[in-house]
């Protein structure tokens, strides 16, 4: 902070007569002294009586004393920094509670204890949302960086704090743009990065589709998953393109599949699915017709 006290630029020292000075020079000296006093007063703009002992002008001192004290923003910054440091310490303690003894990360065993303390099942949608906010790269694992950055992202540094954030996180996942980001994250989350996987195993993809659509299940999802379980085309994995395009498929194509066109740029697996599903529905209708046949061999619908 700068000094508020203003001093004379050229303060004069007090001049006294020396012992042994001739009397003849005393008169001229008195004149010079008087002139010097006048010059001193004009140089400072005030008479010497306006100068305090410490060299501060009376007027300046009065102004300074009348002004309210000002406080630097450093105090507020220090308080914020102290709060952030305390929060980071709590996050560190929470991480050490679950981290592996050998690896600097929370692994499967620690993840189970972590979920147990959060009162959630490891396969629950909440855990997927939490992993999304933590930007976890691998299932059943939180690195130190992921855990710290994730806790800071959701503004929580304790078990109770994380639990309190779940409702808002679930609401956030309902937003269209946020869900799209969560949906695409889920594919990467399901890959085994250590093995360098580029596609999801069919069984893993089925489980993740069920999980990610927990809050907003599309009407066609059950038929799609049934198709993958029956696996008539013998597929082993789901590519990233197929995964991403399925979200568009659920948003554009109606439940009856009537507006689906093979001429559009859909993955070939979707062509197979639509063809298989339409054939399945046809057979299902034929079965219903056979069951409801009357003695004359006509379907009940045809009679009406």
PDB file of C-alpha atoms in Angstrom:
ATOM      1  CA  UNK A   1       0.000   0.000   0.000  1.00  0.00           C
ATOM      2  CA  UNK A   2       1.240   3.541  -0.828  1.00  0.00           C
ATOM      3  CA  UNK A   3       1.965   6.174   1.778  1.00  0.00           C
ATOM      4  CA  UNK A   4      -0.851   8.658   2.359  1.00  0.00           C
ATOM      5  CA  UNK A   5       1.361  11.147   4.220  1.00  0.00           C
ATOM      6  CA  UNK A   6       2.581  14.105   2.094  1.00  0.00           C
ATOM      7  CA  UNK A   7       5.794  15.834   3.101  1.00  0.00           C
ATOM      8  CA  UNK A   8       7.497  19.019   1.938  1.00  0.00           C
ATOM      9  CA  UNK A   9       9.763  18.371  -0.971  1.00  0.00           C
ATOM     10  CA  UNK A  10      12.654  20.413   0.428  1.00  0.00           C
ATOM     11  CA  UNK A  11      12.392  20.668   4.226  1.00  0.00           C
ATOM     12  CA  UNK A  12      14.771  23.231   5.687  1.00  0.00           C
ATOM     13  CA  UNK A  13      16.912  22.634   8.719  1.00  0.00           C
ATOM     14  CA  UNK A  14      16.936  25.125  11.593  1.00  0.00           C
ATOM     15  CA  UNK A  15      19.828  27.567  11.338  1.00  0.00           C
ATOM     16  CA  UNK A  16      21.354  28.956  14.588  1.00  0.00           C
ATOM     17  CA  UNK A  17      24.217  31.416  15.143  1.00  0.00           C
ATOM     18  CA  UNK A  18      27.579  29.923  15.912  1.00  0.00           C
ATOM     19  CA  UNK A  19      29.491  30.809  19.085  1.00  0.00           C
ATOM     20  CA  UNK A  20      32.264  33.407  18.563  1.00  0.00           C
ATOM     21  CA  UNK A  21      30.423  35.116  15.637  1.00  0.00           C
ATOM     22  CA  UNK A  22      31.271  38.794  15.368  1.00  0.00           C
ATOM     23  CA  UNK A  23      28.679  41.221  16.596  1.00  0.00           C
ATOM     24  CA  UNK A  24      29.036  43.255  13.429  1.00  0.00           C
ATOM     25  CA  UNK A  25      27.627  40.372  11.402  1.00  0.00           C
ATOM     26  CA  UNK A  26      24.676  39.799  13.667  1.00  0.00           C
ATOM     27  CA  UNK A  27      22.467  42.465  12.074  1.00  0.00           C
ATOM     28  CA  UNK A  28      23.108  41.279   8.556  1.00  0.00           C
ATOM     29  CA  UNK A  29      22.611  37.761   9.730  1.00  0.00           C
ATOM     30  CA  UNK A  30      19.267  38.712  11.248  1.00  0.00           C
ATOM     31  CA  UNK A  31      18.186  40.179   7.937  1.00  0.00           C
ATOM     32  CA  UNK A  32      19.309  37.096   6.070  1.00  0.00           C
ATOM     33  CA  UNK A  33      17.522  34.960   8.622  1.00  0.00           C
ATOM     34  CA  UNK A  34      14.309  36.890   8.169  1.00  0.00           C
ATOM     35  CA  UNK A  35      14.549  36.595   4.395  1.00  0.00           C
ATOM     36  CA  UNK A  36      15.249  32.891   4.732  1.00  0.00           C
ATOM     37  CA  UNK A  37      12.181  32.402   6.889  1.00  0.00           C
ATOM     38  CA  UNK A  38      10.034  34.099   4.273  1.00  0.00           C
ATOM     39  CA  UNK A  39      11.527  31.918   1.546  1.00  0.00           C
ATOM     40  CA  UNK A  40      10.916  28.825   3.618  1.00  0.00           C
ATOM     41  CA  UNK A  41       7.296  29.708   4.120  1.00  0.00           C
ATOM     42  CA  UNK A  42       6.737  30.312   0.417  1.00  0.00           C
ATOM     43  CA  UNK A  43       8.546  27.158  -0.636  1.00  0.00           C
ATOM     44  CA  UNK A  44       6.274  24.877   1.400  1.00  0.00           C
ATOM     45  CA  UNK A  45       3.135  26.885   0.773  1.00  0.00           C
ATOM     46  CA  UNK A  46       2.525  27.047   4.518  1.00  0.00           C
ATOM     47  CA  UNK A  47       4.136  28.702   7.485  1.00  0.00           C
ATOM     48  CA  UNK A  48       6.366  26.578   9.612  1.00  0.00           C
ATOM     49  CA  UNK A  49       3.677  26.465  12.251  1.00  0.00           C
ATOM     50  CA  UNK A  50       1.620  24.169   9.962  1.00  0.00           C
ATOM     51  CA  UNK A  51       4.268  21.440  10.049  1.00  0.00           C
ATOM     52  CA  UNK A  52       4.001  18.721  12.646  1.00  0.00           C
ATOM     53  CA  UNK A  53       7.012  17.232  14.384  1.00  0.00           C
ATOM     54  CA  UNK A  54       7.049  14.211  12.024  1.00  0.00           C
ATOM     55  CA  UNK A  55       6.972  16.444   8.967  1.00  0.00           C
ATOM     56  CA  UNK A  56       3.300  15.843   8.129  1.00  0.00           C
ATOM     57  CA  UNK A  57       1.096  18.757   7.253  1.00  0.00           C
ATOM     58  CA  UNK A  58      -1.721  19.423   9.667  1.00  0.00           C
ATOM     59  CA  UNK A  59      -4.217  19.634   6.815  1.00  0.00           C
ATOM     60  CA  UNK A  60      -3.038  16.341   5.319  1.00  0.00           C
ATOM     61  CA  UNK A  61      -3.155  14.651   8.697  1.00  0.00           C
ATOM     62  CA  UNK A  62      -6.696  15.909   9.226  1.00  0.00           C
ATOM     63  CA  UNK A  63      -7.803  14.578   5.810  1.00  0.00           C
ATOM     64  CA  UNK A  64      -6.120  11.265   6.449  1.00  0.00           C
ATOM     65  CA  UNK A  65      -7.740  10.845   9.843  1.00  0.00           C
ATOM     66  CA  UNK A  66     -11.173  11.677   8.425  1.00  0.00           C
ATOM     67  CA  UNK A  67     -10.976   9.018   5.711  1.00  0.00           C
ATOM     68  CA  UNK A  68     -12.332   5.552   6.569  1.00  0.00           C
ATOM     69  CA  UNK A  69      -9.733   2.773   6.600  1.00  0.00           C
ATOM     70  CA  UNK A  70      -9.433   0.845   3.369  1.00  0.00           C
ATOM     71  CA  UNK A  71      -8.890  -2.896   3.246  1.00  0.00           C
ATOM     72  CA  UNK A  72      -6.984  -4.800   0.628  1.00  0.00           C
ATOM     73  CA  UNK A  73      -8.596  -7.641  -1.311  1.00  0.00           C
ATOM     74  CA  UNK A  74      -5.749  -9.853  -0.119  1.00  0.00           C
ATOM     75  CA  UNK A  75      -7.647 -10.722   3.067  1.00  0.00           C
ATOM     76  CA  UNK A  76     -10.603 -12.069   1.098  1.00  0.00           C
ATOM     77  CA  UNK A  77      -8.306 -13.940  -1.270  1.00  0.00           C
ATOM     78  CA  UNK A  78      -6.458 -15.481   1.650  1.00  0.00           C
ATOM     79  CA  UNK A  79      -9.767 -16.648   3.117  1.00  0.00           C
ATOM     80  CA  UNK A  80     -10.813 -18.239  -0.194  1.00  0.00           C
ATOM     81  CA  UNK A  81      -7.427 -19.905  -0.596  1.00  0.00           C
ATOM     82  CA  UNK A  82      -7.622 -21.248   2.947  1.00  0.00           C
ATOM     83  CA  UNK A  83     -11.085 -22.720   2.278  1.00  0.00           C
ATOM     84  CA  UNK A  84      -9.875 -24.329  -0.955  1.00  0.00           C
ATOM     85  CA  UNK A  85      -6.877 -25.827   0.788  1.00  0.00           C
ATOM     86  CA  UNK A  86      -9.083 -27.264   3.523  1.00  0.00           C
ATOM     87  CA  UNK A  87     -11.408 -28.760   0.908  1.00  0.00           C
ATOM     88  CA  UNK A  88      -8.475 -30.318  -0.949  1.00  0.00           C
ATOM     89  CA  UNK A  89      -7.243 -31.834   2.300  1.00  0.00           C
ATOM     90  CA  UNK A  90     -10.648 -33.413   2.895  1.00  0.00           C
ATOM     91  CA  UNK A  91     -10.706 -34.769  -0.663  1.00  0.00           C
ATOM     92  CA  UNK A  92      -7.237 -36.201  -0.100  1.00  0.00           C
ATOM     93  CA  UNK A  93      -8.345 -37.904   3.102  1.00  0.00           C
ATOM     94  CA  UNK A  94     -11.389 -39.322   1.309  1.00  0.00           C
ATOM     95  CA  UNK A  95      -9.251 -40.635  -1.535  1.00  0.00           C
ATOM     96  CA  UNK A  96      -6.758 -42.301   0.834  1.00  0.00           C
ATOM     97  CA  UNK A  97      -9.633 -44.039   2.587  1.00  0.00           C
ATOM     98  CA  UNK A  98     -10.420 -46.070  -0.556  1.00  0.00           C
ATOM     99  CA  UNK A  99      -7.193 -46.116  -2.573  1.00  0.00           C
ATOM    100  CA  UNK A 100      -5.307 -49.303  -3.290  1.00  0.00           C
ATOM    101  CA  UNK A 101      -2.313 -50.129  -1.100  1.00  0.00           C
ATOM    102  CA  UNK A 102       0.028 -50.531  -4.064  1.00  0.00           C
ATOM    103  CA  UNK A 103      -1.446 -48.359  -6.803  1.00  0.00           C
ATOM    104  CA  UNK A 104      -2.264 -44.668  -6.433  1.00  0.00           C
ATOM    105  CA  UNK A 105      -5.871 -45.196  -7.490  1.00  0.00           C
ATOM    106  CA  UNK A 106      -9.202 -46.499  -6.226  1.00  0.00           C
ATOM    107  CA  UNK A 107      -9.628 -49.977  -7.689  1.00  0.00           C
ATOM    108  CA  UNK A 108     -12.419 -52.542  -7.605  1.00  0.00           C
ATOM    109  CA  UNK A 109     -12.260 -53.339  -3.872  1.00  0.00           C
ATOM    110  CA  UNK A 110     -12.023 -49.687  -2.894  1.00  0.00           C
ATOM    111  CA  UNK A 111     -14.789 -48.820  -5.341  1.00  0.00           C
ATOM    112  CA  UNK A 112     -17.110 -51.306  -3.667  1.00  0.00           C
ATOM    113  CA  UNK A 113     -16.438 -49.745  -0.252  1.00  0.00           C
ATOM    114  CA  UNK A 114     -16.867 -46.283  -1.736  1.00  0.00           C
ATOM    115  CA  UNK A 115     -20.240 -47.206  -3.247  1.00  0.00           C
ATOM    116  CA  UNK A 116     -21.281 -48.921  -0.034  1.00  0.00           C
ATOM    117  CA  UNK A 117     -20.595 -45.732   1.941  1.00  0.00           C
ATOM    118  CA  UNK A 118     -22.573 -43.774  -0.666  1.00  0.00           C
ATOM    119  CA  UNK A 119     -25.441 -46.286  -0.244  1.00  0.00           C
ATOM    120  CA  UNK A 120     -25.509 -47.061  -3.959  1.00  0.00           C
ATOM    121  CA  UNK A 121     -25.010 -50.220  -5.984  1.00  0.00           C
ATOM    122  CA  UNK A 122     -21.870 -50.226  -8.174  1.00  0.00           C
ATOM    123  CA  UNK A 123     -24.063 -51.087 -11.186  1.00  0.00           C
ATOM    124  CA  UNK A 124     -26.507 -48.251 -10.461  1.00  0.00           C
ATOM    125  CA  UNK A 125     -27.115 -45.313 -12.808  1.00  0.00           C
ATOM    126  CA  UNK A 126     -25.910 -42.878 -10.140  1.00  0.00           C
ATOM    127  CA  UNK A 127     -22.466 -44.436 -10.255  1.00  0.00           C
ATOM    128  CA  UNK A 128     -22.341 -44.036 -14.029  1.00  0.00           C
ATOM    129  CA  UNK A 129     -23.275 -40.364 -13.675  1.00  0.00           C
ATOM    130  CA  UNK A 130     -20.599 -39.917 -10.998  1.00  0.00           C
ATOM    131  CA  UNK A 131     -18.011 -41.576 -13.235  1.00  0.00           C
ATOM    132  CA  UNK A 132     -19.083 -39.212 -16.027  1.00  0.00           C
ATOM    133  CA  UNK A 133     -18.560 -36.163 -13.805  1.00  0.00           C
ATOM    134  CA  UNK A 134     -15.201 -37.587 -12.695  1.00  0.00           C
ATOM    135  CA  UNK A 135     -14.347 -38.295 -16.356  1.00  0.00           C
ATOM    136  CA  UNK A 136     -13.164 -41.761 -15.376  1.00  0.00           C
ATOM    137  CA  UNK A 137     -11.297 -43.537 -18.150  1.00  0.00           C
ATOM    138  CA  UNK A 138     -11.922 -47.080 -16.925  1.00  0.00           C
ATOM    139  CA  UNK A 139     -14.663 -48.996 -15.154  1.00  0.00           C
ATOM    140  CA  UNK A 140     -14.138 -49.734 -11.456  1.00  0.00           C
ATOM    141  CA  UNK A 141     -11.229 -47.313 -11.191  1.00  0.00           C
ATOM    142  CA  UNK A 142     -10.678 -43.696 -10.138  1.00  0.00           C
ATOM    143  CA  UNK A 143      -7.182 -42.300 -10.490  1.00  0.00           C
ATOM    144  CA  UNK A 144      -6.023 -39.622  -8.058  1.00  0.00           C
ATOM    145  CA  UNK A 145      -6.445 -36.909 -10.688  1.00  0.00           C
ATOM    146  CA  UNK A 146      -9.920 -38.132 -11.689  1.00  0.00           C
ATOM    147  CA  UNK A 147     -11.059 -38.258  -8.079  1.00  0.00           C
ATOM    148  CA  UNK A 148      -9.730 -34.823  -7.139  1.00  0.00           C
ATOM    149  CA  UNK A 149     -10.933 -33.098 -10.314  1.00  0.00           C
ATOM    150  CA  UNK A 150     -14.296 -34.858 -10.079  1.00  0.00           C
ATOM    151  CA  UNK A 151     -14.926 -33.824  -6.488  1.00  0.00           C
ATOM    152  CA  UNK A 152     -14.024 -30.253  -7.359  1.00  0.00           C
ATOM    153  CA  UNK A 153     -16.322 -30.375 -10.405  1.00  0.00           C
ATOM    154  CA  UNK A 154     -19.338 -31.368  -8.311  1.00  0.00           C
ATOM    155  CA  UNK A 155     -18.251 -29.166  -5.390  1.00  0.00           C
ATOM    156  CA  UNK A 156     -18.155 -31.967  -2.827  1.00  0.00           C
ATOM    157  CA  UNK A 157     -15.408 -33.143  -0.485  1.00  0.00           C
ATOM    158  CA  UNK A 158     -17.156 -35.730   1.670  1.00  0.00           C
ATOM    159  CA  UNK A 159     -19.469 -38.738   1.442  1.00  0.00           C
ATOM    160  CA  UNK A 160     -22.403 -36.649   2.626  1.00  0.00           C
ATOM    161  CA  UNK A 161     -21.481 -33.930   0.159  1.00  0.00           C
ATOM    162  CA  UNK A 162     -21.438 -36.349  -2.776  1.00  0.00           C
ATOM    163  CA  UNK A 163     -24.757 -37.891  -1.714  1.00  0.00           C
ATOM    164  CA  UNK A 164     -26.299 -34.439  -1.509  1.00  0.00           C
ATOM    165  CA  UNK A 165     -25.249 -33.741  -5.086  1.00  0.00           C
ATOM    166  CA  UNK A 166     -26.933 -36.826  -6.608  1.00  0.00           C
ATOM    167  CA  UNK A 167     -30.369 -35.227  -7.200  1.00  0.00           C
ATOM    168  CA  UNK A 168     -28.922 -32.295  -9.136  1.00  0.00           C
ATOM    169  CA  UNK A 169     -26.588 -34.593 -11.084  1.00  0.00           C
ATOM    170  CA  UNK A 170     -29.516 -36.800 -12.122  1.00  0.00           C
ATOM    171  CA  UNK A 171     -31.478 -33.737 -13.232  1.00  0.00           C
ATOM    172  CA  UNK A 172     -28.476 -32.532 -15.195  1.00  0.00           C
ATOM    173  CA  UNK A 173     -28.302 -35.886 -16.987  1.00  0.00           C
ATOM    174  CA  UNK A 174     -31.888 -35.353 -18.218  1.00  0.00           C
ATOM    175  CA  UNK A 175     -30.890 -32.304 -20.270  1.00  0.00           C
ATOM    176  CA  UNK A 176     -30.604 -33.192 -23.941  1.00  0.00           C
ATOM    177  CA  UNK A 177     -27.097 -31.850 -24.519  1.00  0.00           C
ATOM    178  CA  UNK A 178     -25.823 -33.231 -21.201  1.00  0.00           C
ATOM    179  CA  UNK A 179     -27.332 -36.649 -21.843  1.00  0.00           C
ATOM    180  CA  UNK A 180     -25.696 -36.764 -25.256  1.00  0.00           C
ATOM    181  CA  UNK A 181     -22.345 -36.128 -23.599  1.00  0.00           C
ATOM    182  CA  UNK A 182     -23.066 -38.779 -20.961  1.00  0.00           C
ATOM    183  CA  UNK A 183     -24.175 -41.226 -23.647  1.00  0.00           C
ATOM    184  CA  UNK A 184     -20.973 -40.825 -25.650  1.00  0.00           C
ATOM    185  CA  UNK A 185     -18.867 -40.995 -22.496  1.00  0.00           C
ATOM    186  CA  UNK A 186     -20.479 -44.339 -21.633  1.00  0.00           C
ATOM    187  CA  UNK A 187     -19.067 -46.027 -24.737  1.00  0.00           C
ATOM    188  CA  UNK A 188     -15.513 -44.969 -23.902  1.00  0.00           C
ATOM    189  CA  UNK A 189     -16.077 -45.854 -20.257  1.00  0.00           C
ATOM    190  CA  UNK A 190     -16.987 -49.416 -21.220  1.00  0.00           C
ATOM    191  CA  UNK A 191     -13.829 -50.034 -23.224  1.00  0.00           C
ATOM    192  CA  UNK A 192     -10.816 -51.771 -21.739  1.00  0.00           C
ATOM    193  CA  UNK A 193      -8.218 -49.098 -22.431  1.00  0.00           C
ATOM    194  CA  UNK A 194      -5.370 -51.317 -21.256  1.00  0.00           C
ATOM    195  CA  UNK A 195      -6.211 -53.852 -23.956  1.00  0.00           C
ATOM    196  CA  UNK A 196      -6.667 -51.134 -26.558  1.00  0.00           C
ATOM    197  CA  UNK A 197     -10.268 -52.053 -27.361  1.00  0.00           C
ATOM    198  CA  UNK A 198     -11.965 -50.162 -30.179  1.00  0.00           C
ATOM    199  CA  UNK A 199     -15.411 -51.730 -29.849  1.00  0.00           C
ATOM    200  CA  UNK A 200     -17.596 -52.897 -26.972  1.00  0.00           C
ATOM    201  CA  UNK A 201     -18.254 -56.557 -26.384  1.00  0.00           C
ATOM    202  CA  UNK A 202     -21.852 -57.303 -27.270  1.00  0.00           C
ATOM    203  CA  UNK A 203     -22.768 -58.297 -23.696  1.00  0.00           C
ATOM    204  CA  UNK A 204     -21.152 -55.165 -22.246  1.00  0.00           C
ATOM    205  CA  UNK A 205     -22.909 -52.974 -24.807  1.00  0.00           C
ATOM    206  CA  UNK A 206     -26.300 -54.484 -23.916  1.00  0.00           C
ATOM    207  CA  UNK A 207     -25.716 -53.850 -20.200  1.00  0.00           C
ATOM    208  CA  UNK A 208     -24.560 -50.273 -20.801  1.00  0.00           C
ATOM    209  CA  UNK A 209     -27.507 -49.474 -23.069  1.00  0.00           C
ATOM    210  CA  UNK A 210     -29.862 -50.619 -20.320  1.00  0.00           C
ATOM    211  CA  UNK A 211     -27.949 -48.526 -17.801  1.00  0.00           C
ATOM    212  CA  UNK A 212     -27.520 -45.279 -19.714  1.00  0.00           C
ATOM    213  CA  UNK A 213     -31.214 -45.161 -20.690  1.00  0.00           C
ATOM    214  CA  UNK A 214     -32.363 -45.561 -17.071  1.00  0.00           C
ATOM    215  CA  UNK A 215     -34.068 -42.157 -16.926  1.00  0.00           C
ATOM    216  CA  UNK A 216     -35.278 -41.811 -20.519  1.00  0.00           C
ATOM    217  CA  UNK A 217     -35.930 -45.194 -22.037  1.00  0.00           C
ATOM    218  CA  UNK A 218     -36.783 -45.030 -25.769  1.00  0.00           C
ATOM    219  CA  UNK A 219     -39.737 -47.175 -26.948  1.00  0.00           C
ATOM    220  CA  UNK A 220     -37.581 -49.184 -29.354  1.00  0.00           C
ATOM    221  CA  UNK A 221     -34.905 -50.107 -26.783  1.00  0.00           C
ATOM    222  CA  UNK A 222     -36.374 -53.452 -25.711  1.00  0.00           C
ATOM    223  CA  UNK A 223     -36.730 -54.648 -29.321  1.00  0.00           C
ATOM    224  CA  UNK A 224     -33.176 -53.533 -30.096  1.00  0.00           C
ATOM    225  CA  UNK A 225     -31.708 -55.338 -27.098  1.00  0.00           C
ATOM    226  CA  UNK A 226     -33.790 -58.442 -27.879  1.00  0.00           C
ATOM    227  CA  UNK A 227     -32.321 -58.390 -31.371  1.00  0.00           C
ATOM    228  CA  UNK A 228     -28.784 -58.185 -29.972  1.00  0.00           C
ATOM    229  CA  UNK A 229     -29.433 -61.011 -27.508  1.00  0.00           C
ATOM    230  CA  UNK A 230     -30.770 -63.284 -30.270  1.00  0.00           C
ATOM    231  CA  UNK A 231     -27.881 -62.040 -32.398  1.00  0.00           C
ATOM    232  CA  UNK A 232     -29.079 -63.343 -35.770  1.00  0.00           C
ATOM    233  CA  UNK A 233     -26.243 -61.573 -37.588  1.00  0.00           C
ATOM    234  CA  UNK A 234     -23.573 -63.102 -35.346  1.00  0.00           C
ATOM    235  CA  UNK A 235     -21.990 -59.805 -34.285  1.00  0.00           C
ATOM    236  CA  UNK A 236     -19.326 -59.851 -31.578  1.00  0.00           C
ATOM    237  CA  UNK A 237     -18.886 -56.165 -30.852  1.00  0.00           C
ATOM    238  CA  UNK A 238     -20.455 -52.723 -31.145  1.00  0.00           C
ATOM    239  CA  UNK A 239     -18.445 -49.994 -32.850  1.00  0.00           C
ATOM    240  CA  UNK A 240     -18.344 -46.393 -31.695  1.00  0.00           C
ATOM    241  CA  UNK A 241     -20.221 -45.293 -34.821  1.00  0.00           C
ATOM    242  CA  UNK A 242     -23.028 -47.799 -34.190  1.00  0.00           C
ATOM    243  CA  UNK A 243     -23.247 -46.757 -30.549  1.00  0.00           C
ATOM    244  CA  UNK A 244     -23.422 -43.040 -31.342  1.00  0.00           C
ATOM    245  CA  UNK A 245     -25.874 -43.470 -34.214  1.00  0.00           C
ATOM    246  CA  UNK A 246     -28.289 -45.514 -32.113  1.00  0.00           C
ATOM    247  CA  UNK A 247     -29.076 -42.395 -30.060  1.00  0.00           C
ATOM    248  CA  UNK A 248     -30.005 -40.605 -33.302  1.00  0.00           C
ATOM    249  CA  UNK A 249     -32.008 -43.659 -34.335  1.00  0.00           C
ATOM    250  CA  UNK A 250     -34.136 -43.513 -31.164  1.00  0.00           C
ATOM    251  CA  UNK A 251     -34.794 -39.806 -31.705  1.00  0.00           C
ATOM    252  CA  UNK A 252     -35.695 -39.981 -35.410  1.00  0.00           C
ATOM    253  CA  UNK A 253     -37.260 -43.374 -36.078  1.00  0.00           C
ATOM    254  CA  UNK A 254     -40.726 -44.097 -34.685  1.00  0.00           C
ATOM    255  CA  UNK A 255     -41.579 -47.208 -32.659  1.00  0.00           C
ATOM    256  CA  UNK A 256     -43.344 -48.797 -35.637  1.00  0.00           C
ATOM    257  CA  UNK A 257     -40.176 -48.340 -37.770  1.00  0.00           C
ATOM    258  CA  UNK A 258     -42.321 -47.180 -40.689  1.00  0.00           C
ATOM    259  CA  UNK A 259     -40.169 -44.115 -41.398  1.00  0.00           C
ATOM    260  CA  UNK A 260     -36.908 -46.051 -41.559  1.00  0.00           C
ATOM    261  CA  UNK A 261     -35.147 -45.992 -44.923  1.00  0.00           C
ATOM    262  CA  UNK A 262     -32.193 -48.119 -45.945  1.00  0.00           C
ATOM    263  CA  UNK A 263     -31.186 -45.379 -48.351  1.00  0.00           C
ATOM    264  CA  UNK A 264     -30.166 -43.145 -45.475  1.00  0.00           C
ATOM    265  CA  UNK A 265     -26.706 -43.337 -43.962  1.00  0.00           C
ATOM    266  CA  UNK A 266     -27.487 -45.745 -41.141  1.00  0.00           C
ATOM    267  CA  UNK A 267     -25.065 -48.482 -40.022  1.00  0.00           C
ATOM    268  CA  UNK A 268     -25.718 -51.775 -41.774  1.00  0.00           C
ATOM    269  CA  UNK A 269     -26.571 -53.363 -38.429  1.00  0.00           C
ATOM    270  CA  UNK A 270     -29.649 -51.129 -38.272  1.00  0.00           C
ATOM    271  CA  UNK A 271     -30.797 -52.414 -41.656  1.00  0.00           C
ATOM    272  CA  UNK A 272     -30.528 -55.942 -40.338  1.00  0.00           C
ATOM    273  CA  UNK A 273     -32.374 -55.007 -37.143  1.00  0.00           C
ATOM    274  CA  UNK A 274     -35.301 -53.348 -38.923  1.00  0.00           C
ATOM    275  CA  UNK A 275     -35.659 -56.254 -41.336  1.00  0.00           C
ATOM    276  CA  UNK A 276     -35.474 -58.779 -38.493  1.00  0.00           C
ATOM    277  CA  UNK A 277     -37.914 -56.850 -36.276  1.00  0.00           C
ATOM    278  CA  UNK A 278     -40.485 -56.356 -39.032  1.00  0.00           C
ATOM    279  CA  UNK A 279     -40.359 -60.080 -39.800  1.00  0.00           C
ATOM    280  CA  UNK A 280     -40.697 -60.896 -36.105  1.00  0.00           C
ATOM    281  CA  UNK A 281     -43.766 -58.686 -35.796  1.00  0.00           C
ATOM    282  CA  UNK A 282     -45.321 -60.269 -38.873  1.00  0.00           C
ATOM    283  CA  UNK A 283     -44.881 -63.741 -37.428  1.00  0.00           C
ATOM    284  CA  UNK A 284     -46.264 -62.570 -34.105  1.00  0.00           C
ATOM    285  CA  UNK A 285     -49.410 -61.290 -35.809  1.00  0.00           C
ATOM    286  CA  UNK A 286     -49.780 -64.547 -37.715  1.00  0.00           C
ATOM    287  CA  UNK A 287     -49.500 -66.477 -34.465  1.00  0.00           C
ATOM    288  CA  UNK A 288     -52.192 -64.353 -32.857  1.00  0.00           C
ATOM    289  CA  UNK A 289     -54.400 -64.939 -35.872  1.00  0.00           C
ATOM    290  CA  UNK A 290     -53.975 -68.705 -35.679  1.00  0.00           C
ATOM    291  CA  UNK A 291     -54.802 -68.739 -31.979  1.00  0.00           C
ATOM    292  CA  UNK A 292     -57.959 -66.717 -32.529  1.00  0.00           C
ATOM    293  CA  UNK A 293     -59.244 -68.787 -35.488  1.00  0.00           C
ATOM    294  CA  UNK A 294     -62.961 -69.608 -35.423  1.00  0.00           C
ATOM    295  CA  UNK A 295     -64.437 -72.923 -36.593  1.00  0.00           C
ATOM    296  CA  UNK A 296     -64.753 -71.545 -40.144  1.00  0.00           C
ATOM    297  CA  UNK A 297     -61.036 -70.806 -40.290  1.00  0.00           C
ATOM    298  CA  UNK A 298     -61.276 -67.020 -40.232  1.00  0.00           C
ATOM    299  CA  UNK A 299     -59.467 -64.595 -37.950  1.00  0.00           C
ATOM    300  CA  UNK A 300     -61.642 -62.740 -35.501  1.00  0.00           C
ATOM    301  CA  UNK A 301     -60.510 -59.471 -37.058  1.00  0.00           C
ATOM    302  CA  UNK A 302     -61.617 -60.598 -40.530  1.00  0.00           C
ATOM    303  CA  UNK A 303     -65.118 -61.431 -39.276  1.00  0.00           C
ATOM    304  CA  UNK A 304     -65.647 -57.875 -38.113  1.00  0.00           C
TER     305      UNK A 304
END
